[in-house]
């Protein structure tokens, strides 16, 4: 996956932020925090993970499915953008 290598530092930074969010959940549970703060932390981590997935999927579609120069039989770029919009909405 060449696009993940190109974006390696950016993706690793996101993963490190997600790790921090998961560690915050662990600290909250260890500290016997209430349900509401724990649920907010979990929701934040879930959103961050979904955002990471959306970014990797979007890069994959653009790199491997709609790059007509590299892939002459590539998909319709406009249709791919519409699909990506739906995927981004779904993953939010």
Short mmCIF file of C-alpha atoms in Angstrom, two decimals:
data_model
loop_
_atom_site.label_atom_id
_atom_site.label_comp_id
_atom_site.label_asym_id
_atom_site.label_seq_id
_atom_site.Cartn_x
_atom_site.Cartn_y
_atom_site.Cartn_z
CA UNK A 1 0.00 0.00 0.00
CA UNK A 2 2.18 2.80 -1.29
CA UNK A 3 -0.21 5.54 -0.19
CA UNK A 4 0.05 4.47 3.45
CA UNK A 5 3.82 4.71 3.22
CA UNK A 6 3.58 8.23 1.74
CA UNK A 7 1.22 9.28 4.52
CA UNK A 8 3.00 7.25 7.19
CA UNK A 9 3.79 10.09 9.61
CA UNK A 10 0.31 11.57 9.37
CA UNK A 11 -1.35 8.19 9.93
CA UNK A 12 0.99 7.33 12.82
CA UNK A 13 0.18 10.66 14.47
CA UNK A 14 -3.53 9.81 14.29
CA UNK A 15 -2.89 6.35 15.73
CA UNK A 16 -0.90 7.87 18.60
CA UNK A 17 -3.78 10.24 19.39
CA UNK A 18 -6.16 7.28 19.37
CA UNK A 19 -3.81 5.43 21.73
CA UNK A 20 -3.96 8.43 24.06
CA UNK A 21 -7.75 8.38 23.94
CA UNK A 22 -7.85 4.66 24.77
CA UNK A 23 -5.42 5.22 27.63
CA UNK A 24 -7.74 7.95 28.93
CA UNK A 25 -10.59 5.42 28.93
CA UNK A 26 -8.41 3.01 30.89
CA UNK A 27 -7.50 5.71 33.43
CA UNK A 28 -11.16 6.68 33.80
CA UNK A 29 -12.16 3.08 34.45
CA UNK A 30 -9.31 2.54 36.88
CA UNK A 31 -10.30 5.75 38.66
CA UNK A 32 -13.92 4.57 38.80
CA UNK A 33 -15.22 7.53 36.82
CA UNK A 34 -18.94 7.78 36.25
CA UNK A 35 -20.70 6.23 33.28
CA UNK A 36 -21.27 9.48 31.40
CA UNK A 37 -17.61 10.59 31.24
CA UNK A 38 -16.52 7.07 30.26
CA UNK A 39 -19.11 6.95 27.48
CA UNK A 40 -17.94 10.33 26.18
CA UNK A 41 -14.36 9.08 26.11
CA UNK A 42 -15.42 5.90 24.29
CA UNK A 43 -17.44 7.91 21.76
CA UNK A 44 -14.44 10.14 21.10
CA UNK A 45 -12.13 7.16 20.55
CA UNK A 46 -14.69 5.52 18.27
CA UNK A 47 -14.98 8.71 16.23
CA UNK A 48 -11.21 8.97 15.93
CA UNK A 49 -10.98 5.36 14.77
CA UNK A 50 -13.75 5.94 12.21
CA UNK A 51 -11.92 9.03 10.99
CA UNK A 52 -8.74 7.03 10.53
CA UNK A 53 -10.63 4.36 8.60
CA UNK A 54 -12.29 6.99 6.40
CA UNK A 55 -8.93 8.53 5.58
CA UNK A 56 -7.34 5.19 4.63
CA UNK A 57 -10.38 4.17 2.55
CA UNK A 58 -10.43 7.54 0.79
CA UNK A 59 -6.73 7.35 -0.01
CA UNK A 60 -7.17 3.78 -1.24
CA UNK A 61 -10.02 4.73 -3.58
CA UNK A 62 -8.12 7.71 -4.97
CA UNK A 63 -4.85 5.80 -5.33
CA UNK A 64 -6.09 2.48 -6.67
CA UNK A 65 -9.50 3.05 -8.23
CA UNK A 66 -9.68 6.48 -9.84
CA UNK A 67 -6.11 7.34 -10.86
CA UNK A 68 -6.64 7.14 -14.62
CA UNK A 69 -2.96 7.84 -15.37
CA UNK A 70 -1.79 4.80 -13.42
CA UNK A 71 -4.89 2.67 -14.05
CA UNK A 72 -6.36 3.29 -17.52
CA UNK A 73 -9.54 1.35 -16.67
CA UNK A 74 -10.14 3.43 -13.54
CA UNK A 75 -13.59 4.16 -12.22
CA UNK A 76 -15.55 7.30 -12.92
CA UNK A 77 -13.96 9.97 -10.70
CA UNK A 78 -17.25 11.77 -10.03
CA UNK A 79 -18.94 8.54 -8.96
CA UNK A 80 -15.99 7.74 -6.69
CA UNK A 81 -16.26 11.18 -5.04
CA UNK A 82 -19.96 10.59 -4.43
CA UNK A 83 -19.18 7.21 -2.89
CA UNK A 84 -16.51 8.74 -0.67
CA UNK A 85 -18.99 11.34 0.53
CA UNK A 86 -21.39 8.59 1.56
CA UNK A 87 -18.60 6.63 3.29
CA UNK A 88 -17.47 9.73 5.20
CA UNK A 89 -21.03 10.38 6.34
CA UNK A 90 -21.50 6.77 7.39
CA UNK A 91 -18.29 6.66 9.40
CA UNK A 92 -19.10 9.83 11.37
#
